[in-house]
Amino acid sequence: MSGLIGKKVGMTSVFDNIGRNIPVTVIEIEPCAITQIKTEETDGYTAVQLAAFDKKEKNVSKAVKGHFDKAGVSTKYKVVEFRDFIPEGLDVGDELNISDVFAVGDTVDVVANSKGRGFTGVIKRHNFSGVGDATHGQHNRLRAPGAIGNASDPSKVFKGMRMAGQSGNERVKIKNLSIAKILEDSNVVLVTGSIPGPKGGYVEIHNKASVNN
């Protein structure tokens, strides 16, 4: 599956060929440099490692800088590996542009980290009922989780019990979106629907079609 690295800009809407107003997400895609090509013989699987969006050398470790130097590319912010992606006629150090991977109408999956919402209770984190279903002896605690354990048997809290805790900031994949429009002059792709993460967040766009389709 081929793909590129992008950055979420925001949302807008466009009209399709029959006049429908389609909500789209604007994704900025700079040329992605190939930093490593993995093969079945050397690594046990096929994949291409891409890097995008320049980063100052002083902000990376010597090991990471050495990896970029070996590939002959400048240091980058985001490095992503795309499995089963074999770019024909390209080698380490070359760049992939939007037109090399995407075309209008392609079906894509978008992966990104969702917005972090900090430490939240069970109402917000797990969509518990709370107010309105105040039973089981709850008094003046309508947003509480209720009982979490058991009596003498098995006398423990089961693993995976839904409780309060960190909410959001998770890797999320939105499947079967489509490329609505490509603005190559601005290095921008418009993808139908919404995608995870805040504005300015990095995203992976996986194309389900073949390269140079």
PDB file of N, CA and C in Angstrom, residues 21 31 42 53 63 65 83 100 121 126 129 145 152 156 211 213:
ATOM      1  N   ASN A  21     -22.600  19.770  -2.117  1.00  0.00           N
ATOM      2  CA  ASN A  21     -21.577  20.406  -1.289  1.00  0.00           C
ATOM      3  C   ASN A  21     -20.929  19.345  -0.405  1.00  0.00           C
ATOM      4  N   PRO A  31       7.033  17.256  -0.662  1.00  0.00           N
ATOM      5  CA  PRO A  31       7.726  16.092  -1.223  1.00  0.00           C
ATOM      6  C   PRO A  31       8.333  15.232  -0.117  1.00  0.00           C
ATOM      7  N   THR A  42      16.626  -8.799   2.952  1.00  0.00           N
ATOM      8  CA  THR A  42      17.412  -8.203   4.040  1.00  0.00           C
ATOM      9  C   THR A  42      16.628  -7.996   5.330  1.00  0.00           C
ATOM     10  N   PHE A  53       8.946  17.136   6.010  1.00  0.00           N
ATOM     11  CA  PHE A  53       8.930  18.366   6.796  1.00  0.00           C
ATOM     12  C   PHE A  53      10.267  18.577   7.518  1.00  0.00           C
ATOM     13  N   ALA A  63      22.557   9.701  16.102  1.00  0.00           N
ATOM     14  CA  ALA A  63      22.146   8.474  15.434  1.00  0.00           C
ATOM     15  C   ALA A  63      21.106   8.755  14.355  1.00  0.00           C
ATOM     16  N   LYS A  65      20.576  11.690  12.897  1.00  0.00           N
ATOM     17  CA  LYS A  65      21.223  12.486  11.850  1.00  0.00           C
ATOM     18  C   LYS A  65      22.038  11.595  10.929  1.00  0.00           C
ATOM     19  N   ARG A  83       4.273  -0.268   4.536  1.00  0.00           N
ATOM     20  CA  ARG A  83       4.490  -1.674   4.221  1.00  0.00           C
ATOM     21  C   ARG A  83       4.008  -2.000   2.807  1.00  0.00           C
ATOM     22  N   ASP A 100       2.857  11.375  -7.897  1.00  0.00           N
ATOM     23  CA  ASP A 100       3.467  10.049  -7.995  1.00  0.00           C
ATOM     24  C   ASP A 100       2.634   8.984  -7.291  1.00  0.00           C
ATOM     25  N   GLY A 121     -13.245  11.659  33.241  1.00  0.00           N
ATOM     26  CA  GLY A 121     -14.040  10.685  33.970  1.00  0.00           C
ATOM     27  C   GLY A 121     -14.719   9.692  33.032  1.00  0.00           C
ATOM     28  N   HIS A 126     -15.954   7.045  28.455  1.00  0.00           N
ATOM     29  CA  HIS A 126     -16.596   5.802  28.025  1.00  0.00           C
ATOM     30  C   HIS A 126     -18.090   5.951  27.742  1.00  0.00           C
ATOM     31  N   SER A 129     -23.862   6.487  31.317  1.00  0.00           N
ATOM     32  CA  SER A 129     -25.139   7.197  31.356  1.00  0.00           C
ATOM     33  C   SER A 129     -25.132   8.367  32.332  1.00  0.00           C
ATOM     34  N   PRO A 145     -18.518   6.293  38.577  1.00  0.00           N
ATOM     35  CA  PRO A 145     -18.526   5.035  37.827  1.00  0.00           C
ATOM     36  C   PRO A 145     -19.340   3.929  38.474  1.00  0.00           C
ATOM     37  N   SER A 152     -16.591 -11.882  47.562  1.00  0.00           N
ATOM     38  CA  SER A 152     -15.584 -12.882  47.920  1.00  0.00           C
ATOM     39  C   SER A 152     -15.111 -13.705  46.718  1.00  0.00           C
ATOM     40  N   LYS A 156     -11.774  -9.457  43.026  1.00  0.00           N
ATOM     41  CA  LYS A 156     -10.757  -8.658  42.339  1.00  0.00           C
ATOM     42  C   LYS A 156     -11.437  -7.779  41.294  1.00  0.00           C
ATOM     43  N   VAL A 211       0.877   2.319  -7.125  1.00  0.00           N
ATOM     44  CA  VAL A 211       1.644   3.522  -7.413  1.00  0.00           C
ATOM     45  C   VAL A 211       1.490   3.884  -8.887  1.00  0.00           C
ATOM     46  N   ASN A 213      -1.049   5.190 -10.411  1.00  0.00           N
ATOM     47  CA  ASN A 213      -2.278   4.615 -10.945  1.00  0.00           C
ATOM     48  C   ASN A 213      -2.901   5.590 -11.932  1.00  0.00           C
TER      49      ASN A 213
END
